[in-house]
């Protein structure tokens, strides 16, 4: 799948974050963005977009698609119904398979089921600490995803600091 892991002797505390929960809560607030000042609205949208770019670029690097890896098998390119999968679908499917293969299948599946049911990450946030703990307990396997989540959070924080400095 294009994933490399390294064993880490560091404490799992560097991954003490729930970045996706925070970002999706901001996205959920998008309905209320029109009530905010233009500056705040642009800042929140910019932070979300910058963070999503880091997340998706990281997923594409960890789980290459036909474009980045050459030809894949037909099963990798088609959905159950036989329709073609776009690159985002391929990447997400590989990510999901990876998450389920590492010992956190139950907690990951519970989160995904909730998101599918509610169409909202923010409404499923009670599943995130359970998944996070499971991943931390299996850090040698999940370290690439935890590191990507950390990079995503770092990008969001850097963007927020840049916006604050602009305002001063």
PDB file of C-alpha atoms in Angstrom:
ATOM      1  CA  UNK A   1       0.000   0.000   0.000  1.00  0.00           C
ATOM      2  CA  UNK A   2       2.979   2.306   0.009  1.00  0.00           C
ATOM      3  CA  UNK A   3       3.083   2.553   3.791  1.00  0.00           C
ATOM      4  CA  UNK A   4       6.263   2.584   5.768  1.00  0.00           C
ATOM      5  CA  UNK A   5       6.362   2.546   9.508  1.00  0.00           C
ATOM      6  CA  UNK A   6       9.131   3.178  11.935  1.00  0.00           C
ATOM      7  CA  UNK A   7       9.209   2.003  15.474  1.00  0.00           C
ATOM      8  CA  UNK A   8       8.926   4.865  17.868  1.00  0.00           C
ATOM      9  CA  UNK A   9      10.427   4.970  21.318  1.00  0.00           C
ATOM     10  CA  UNK A  10       8.803   8.330  21.985  1.00  0.00           C
ATOM     11  CA  UNK A  11       5.736   8.626  24.129  1.00  0.00           C
ATOM     12  CA  UNK A  12       2.433   8.535  22.304  1.00  0.00           C
ATOM     13  CA  UNK A  13       1.726  11.983  23.775  1.00  0.00           C
ATOM     14  CA  UNK A  14       2.951  13.708  20.610  1.00  0.00           C
ATOM     15  CA  UNK A  15      -0.168  12.304  18.988  1.00  0.00           C
ATOM     16  CA  UNK A  16      -2.538  13.548  21.670  1.00  0.00           C
ATOM     17  CA  UNK A  17      -4.927  15.238  19.299  1.00  0.00           C
ATOM     18  CA  UNK A  18      -8.296  14.912  17.679  1.00  0.00           C
ATOM     19  CA  UNK A  19      -7.603  17.113  14.685  1.00  0.00           C
ATOM     20  CA  UNK A  20     -10.262  15.748  12.396  1.00  0.00           C
ATOM     21  CA  UNK A  21     -12.922  16.221  15.045  1.00  0.00           C
ATOM     22  CA  UNK A  22     -11.900  19.855  15.500  1.00  0.00           C
ATOM     23  CA  UNK A  23     -11.791  20.544  11.780  1.00  0.00           C
ATOM     24  CA  UNK A  24     -15.122  18.921  11.106  1.00  0.00           C
ATOM     25  CA  UNK A  25     -16.729  20.867  13.939  1.00  0.00           C
ATOM     26  CA  UNK A  26     -15.504  24.020  12.213  1.00  0.00           C
ATOM     27  CA  UNK A  27     -16.932  22.763   8.931  1.00  0.00           C
ATOM     28  CA  UNK A  28     -20.251  22.011  10.644  1.00  0.00           C
ATOM     29  CA  UNK A  29     -20.283  25.626  11.784  1.00  0.00           C
ATOM     30  CA  UNK A  30     -20.158  26.592   8.107  1.00  0.00           C
ATOM     31  CA  UNK A  31     -23.917  27.030   8.229  1.00  0.00           C
ATOM     32  CA  UNK A  32     -23.325  29.830  10.723  1.00  0.00           C
ATOM     33  CA  UNK A  33     -20.423  31.430   8.855  1.00  0.00           C
ATOM     34  CA  UNK A  34     -22.654  34.102   7.342  1.00  0.00           C
ATOM     35  CA  UNK A  35     -23.204  35.448  10.871  1.00  0.00           C
ATOM     36  CA  UNK A  36     -19.474  35.956  11.368  1.00  0.00           C
ATOM     37  CA  UNK A  37     -17.301  38.836  10.317  1.00  0.00           C
ATOM     38  CA  UNK A  38     -15.725  38.469   6.881  1.00  0.00           C
ATOM     39  CA  UNK A  39     -12.271  38.204   8.426  1.00  0.00           C
ATOM     40  CA  UNK A  40     -13.257  35.394  10.804  1.00  0.00           C
ATOM     41  CA  UNK A  41     -15.186  33.548   8.085  1.00  0.00           C
ATOM     42  CA  UNK A  42     -12.227  33.670   5.684  1.00  0.00           C
ATOM     43  CA  UNK A  43      -9.897  32.540   8.466  1.00  0.00           C
ATOM     44  CA  UNK A  44     -11.977  29.505   9.417  1.00  0.00           C
ATOM     45  CA  UNK A  45     -12.511  28.473   5.811  1.00  0.00           C
ATOM     46  CA  UNK A  46      -8.819  28.955   5.038  1.00  0.00           C
ATOM     47  CA  UNK A  47      -7.715  26.920   8.032  1.00  0.00           C
ATOM     48  CA  UNK A  48     -10.068  24.108   7.104  1.00  0.00           C
ATOM     49  CA  UNK A  49      -8.961  24.099   3.451  1.00  0.00           C
ATOM     50  CA  UNK A  50      -5.243  24.201   4.329  1.00  0.00           C
ATOM     51  CA  UNK A  51      -5.666  21.339   6.782  1.00  0.00           C
ATOM     52  CA  UNK A  52      -7.695  19.263   4.347  1.00  0.00           C
ATOM     53  CA  UNK A  53      -4.999  19.752   1.722  1.00  0.00           C
ATOM     54  CA  UNK A  54      -2.359  18.365   4.092  1.00  0.00           C
ATOM     55  CA  UNK A  55      -4.632  15.441   5.068  1.00  0.00           C
ATOM     56  CA  UNK A  56      -5.519  14.440   1.501  1.00  0.00           C
ATOM     57  CA  UNK A  57      -1.979  14.923   0.162  1.00  0.00           C
ATOM     58  CA  UNK A  58      -0.770  12.687   2.980  1.00  0.00           C
ATOM     59  CA  UNK A  59      -3.389  10.038   2.237  1.00  0.00           C
ATOM     60  CA  UNK A  60      -2.437  10.103  -1.447  1.00  0.00           C
ATOM     61  CA  UNK A  61       1.215   9.621  -0.469  1.00  0.00           C
ATOM     62  CA  UNK A  62       0.420   6.724   1.883  1.00  0.00           C
ATOM     63  CA  UNK A  63      -2.129   5.050  -0.398  1.00  0.00           C
ATOM     64  CA  UNK A  64      -1.128   5.659  -4.044  1.00  0.00           C
ATOM     65  CA  UNK A  65      -3.754   5.376  -6.788  1.00  0.00           C
ATOM     66  CA  UNK A  66      -3.519   4.304 -10.418  1.00  0.00           C
ATOM     67  CA  UNK A  67      -2.204   7.737 -11.328  1.00  0.00           C
ATOM     68  CA  UNK A  68       0.681   7.549  -8.879  1.00  0.00           C
ATOM     69  CA  UNK A  69       1.339   3.802  -8.882  1.00  0.00           C
ATOM     70  CA  UNK A  70       0.636   2.575 -12.414  1.00  0.00           C
ATOM     71  CA  UNK A  71      -2.089   0.058 -13.167  1.00  0.00           C
ATOM     72  CA  UNK A  72      -4.066  -1.389 -10.302  1.00  0.00           C
ATOM     73  CA  UNK A  73      -6.182  -4.487 -10.406  1.00  0.00           C
ATOM     74  CA  UNK A  74      -9.768  -4.118 -11.584  1.00  0.00           C
ATOM     75  CA  UNK A  75     -11.001  -4.719  -8.057  1.00  0.00           C
ATOM     76  CA  UNK A  76      -9.094  -1.635  -6.936  1.00  0.00           C
ATOM     77  CA  UNK A  77     -10.656   0.465  -9.700  1.00  0.00           C
ATOM     78  CA  UNK A  78     -14.316  -0.528  -9.443  1.00  0.00           C
ATOM     79  CA  UNK A  79     -16.924  -0.321  -6.735  1.00  0.00           C
ATOM     80  CA  UNK A  80     -19.201  -3.204  -5.831  1.00  0.00           C
ATOM     81  CA  UNK A  81     -21.753  -2.087  -8.417  1.00  0.00           C
ATOM     82  CA  UNK A  82     -19.127  -2.186 -11.152  1.00  0.00           C
ATOM     83  CA  UNK A  83     -18.842   1.593 -11.565  1.00  0.00           C
ATOM     84  CA  UNK A  84     -15.466   3.271 -11.829  1.00  0.00           C
ATOM     85  CA  UNK A  85     -14.003   4.688  -8.622  1.00  0.00           C
ATOM     86  CA  UNK A  86     -12.470   8.139  -8.715  1.00  0.00           C
ATOM     87  CA  UNK A  87      -9.073   8.704  -7.116  1.00  0.00           C
ATOM     88  CA  UNK A  88     -10.495  10.003  -3.837  1.00  0.00           C
ATOM     89  CA  UNK A  89     -12.655   6.877  -3.544  1.00  0.00           C
ATOM     90  CA  UNK A  90      -9.651   4.651  -4.226  1.00  0.00           C
ATOM     91  CA  UNK A  91      -7.537   6.447  -1.643  1.00  0.00           C
ATOM     92  CA  UNK A  92     -10.318   6.372   0.949  1.00  0.00           C
ATOM     93  CA  UNK A  93     -10.936   2.672   0.332  1.00  0.00           C
ATOM     94  CA  UNK A  94      -7.232   1.900   0.828  1.00  0.00           C
ATOM     95  CA  UNK A  95      -7.170   4.054   3.963  1.00  0.00           C
ATOM     96  CA  UNK A  96     -10.247   2.233   5.311  1.00  0.00           C
ATOM     97  CA  UNK A  97      -8.711  -1.157   4.569  1.00  0.00           C
ATOM     98  CA  UNK A  98      -5.525  -0.094   6.353  1.00  0.00           C
ATOM     99  CA  UNK A  99      -7.462   1.137   9.379  1.00  0.00           C
ATOM    100  CA  UNK A 100      -9.426  -2.120   9.615  1.00  0.00           C
ATOM    101  CA  UNK A 101      -6.362  -4.356   9.235  1.00  0.00           C
ATOM    102  CA  UNK A 102      -4.474  -2.911  12.190  1.00  0.00           C
ATOM    103  CA  UNK A 103      -6.563  -4.047  15.117  1.00  0.00           C
ATOM    104  CA  UNK A 104      -8.931  -1.072  15.330  1.00  0.00           C
ATOM    105  CA  UNK A 105     -11.530  -2.410  12.906  1.00  0.00           C
ATOM    106  CA  UNK A 106     -14.367  -2.266  15.417  1.00  0.00           C
ATOM    107  CA  UNK A 107     -13.781   1.316  16.579  1.00  0.00           C
ATOM    108  CA  UNK A 108     -13.062   2.569  13.039  1.00  0.00           C
ATOM    109  CA  UNK A 109     -16.165   0.845  11.669  1.00  0.00           C
ATOM    110  CA  UNK A 110     -18.298   2.318  14.460  1.00  0.00           C
ATOM    111  CA  UNK A 111     -17.069   5.808  13.557  1.00  0.00           C
ATOM    112  CA  UNK A 112     -17.642   5.274   9.842  1.00  0.00           C
ATOM    113  CA  UNK A 113     -21.130   3.836  10.437  1.00  0.00           C
ATOM    114  CA  UNK A 114     -22.011   6.860  12.558  1.00  0.00           C
ATOM    115  CA  UNK A 115     -20.718   9.287   9.929  1.00  0.00           C
ATOM    116  CA  UNK A 116     -22.641   7.489   7.197  1.00  0.00           C
ATOM    117  CA  UNK A 117     -25.793   7.562   9.307  1.00  0.00           C
ATOM    118  CA  UNK A 118     -25.560  11.173  10.490  1.00  0.00           C
ATOM    119  CA  UNK A 119     -23.526  12.705   7.641  1.00  0.00           C
ATOM    120  CA  UNK A 120     -21.587  14.588  10.307  1.00  0.00           C
ATOM    121  CA  UNK A 121     -18.187  14.016  11.882  1.00  0.00           C
ATOM    122  CA  UNK A 122     -19.100  16.433  14.665  1.00  0.00           C
ATOM    123  CA  UNK A 123     -22.125  14.333  15.637  1.00  0.00           C
ATOM    124  CA  UNK A 124     -19.880  11.263  15.901  1.00  0.00           C
ATOM    125  CA  UNK A 125     -17.165  12.751  18.067  1.00  0.00           C
ATOM    126  CA  UNK A 126     -17.822  10.297  20.909  1.00  0.00           C
ATOM    127  CA  UNK A 127     -16.243   7.596  18.695  1.00  0.00           C
ATOM    128  CA  UNK A 128     -12.980   9.499  18.168  1.00  0.00           C
ATOM    129  CA  UNK A 129     -11.404   9.048  21.631  1.00  0.00           C
ATOM    130  CA  UNK A 130     -12.083   5.309  21.428  1.00  0.00           C
ATOM    131  CA  UNK A 131     -10.466   5.080  18.001  1.00  0.00           C
ATOM    132  CA  UNK A 132      -7.578   7.309  19.101  1.00  0.00           C
ATOM    133  CA  UNK A 133      -6.872   5.131  22.152  1.00  0.00           C
ATOM    134  CA  UNK A 134      -6.996   1.998  20.011  1.00  0.00           C
ATOM    135  CA  UNK A 135      -4.543   3.539  17.535  1.00  0.00           C
ATOM    136  CA  UNK A 136      -2.227   4.729  20.315  1.00  0.00           C
ATOM    137  CA  UNK A 137      -2.213   1.205  21.748  1.00  0.00           C
ATOM    138  CA  UNK A 138      -1.046  -0.036  18.328  1.00  0.00           C
ATOM    139  CA  UNK A 139       1.264   2.850  17.464  1.00  0.00           C
ATOM    140  CA  UNK A 140       3.782   0.729  15.571  1.00  0.00           C
ATOM    141  CA  UNK A 141       1.083   0.045  12.966  1.00  0.00           C
ATOM    142  CA  UNK A 142      -0.879   3.307  13.035  1.00  0.00           C
ATOM    143  CA  UNK A 143       2.047   5.719  13.319  1.00  0.00           C
ATOM    144  CA  UNK A 144       1.793   6.901   9.680  1.00  0.00           C
ATOM    145  CA  UNK A 145      -1.844   7.953  10.189  1.00  0.00           C
ATOM    146  CA  UNK A 146      -1.162   9.496  13.594  1.00  0.00           C
ATOM    147  CA  UNK A 147       1.785  11.419  12.130  1.00  0.00           C
ATOM    148  CA  UNK A 148      -0.425  12.631   9.287  1.00  0.00           C
ATOM    149  CA  UNK A 149      -3.054  13.783  11.795  1.00  0.00           C
ATOM    150  CA  UNK A 150      -0.306  15.654  13.676  1.00  0.00           C
ATOM    151  CA  UNK A 151       0.895  17.301  10.450  1.00  0.00           C
ATOM    152  CA  UNK A 152      -2.685  18.309   9.696  1.00  0.00           C
ATOM    153  CA  UNK A 153      -3.051  19.858  13.133  1.00  0.00           C
ATOM    154  CA  UNK A 154       0.301  21.645  12.763  1.00  0.00           C
ATOM    155  CA  UNK A 155      -0.839  23.140   9.450  1.00  0.00           C
ATOM    156  CA  UNK A 156      -4.104  24.331  11.004  1.00  0.00           C
ATOM    157  CA  UNK A 157      -2.251  25.922  13.915  1.00  0.00           C
ATOM    158  CA  UNK A 158       0.325  27.545  11.615  1.00  0.00           C
ATOM    159  CA  UNK A 159      -2.465  28.966   9.475  1.00  0.00           C
ATOM    160  CA  UNK A 160      -4.263  30.302  12.558  1.00  0.00           C
ATOM    161  CA  UNK A 161      -1.059  31.927  13.874  1.00  0.00           C
ATOM    162  CA  UNK A 162      -0.400  33.501  10.482  1.00  0.00           C
ATOM    163  CA  UNK A 163      -3.925  34.943  10.461  1.00  0.00           C
ATOM    164  CA  UNK A 164      -3.453  36.309  13.981  1.00  0.00           C
ATOM    165  CA  UNK A 165      -0.153  37.941  13.015  1.00  0.00           C
ATOM    166  CA  UNK A 166      -1.786  39.529   9.980  1.00  0.00           C
ATOM    167  CA  UNK A 167      -4.374  41.085  12.272  1.00  0.00           C
ATOM    168  CA  UNK A 168      -1.812  42.694  14.571  1.00  0.00           C
TER     169      UNK A 168
END
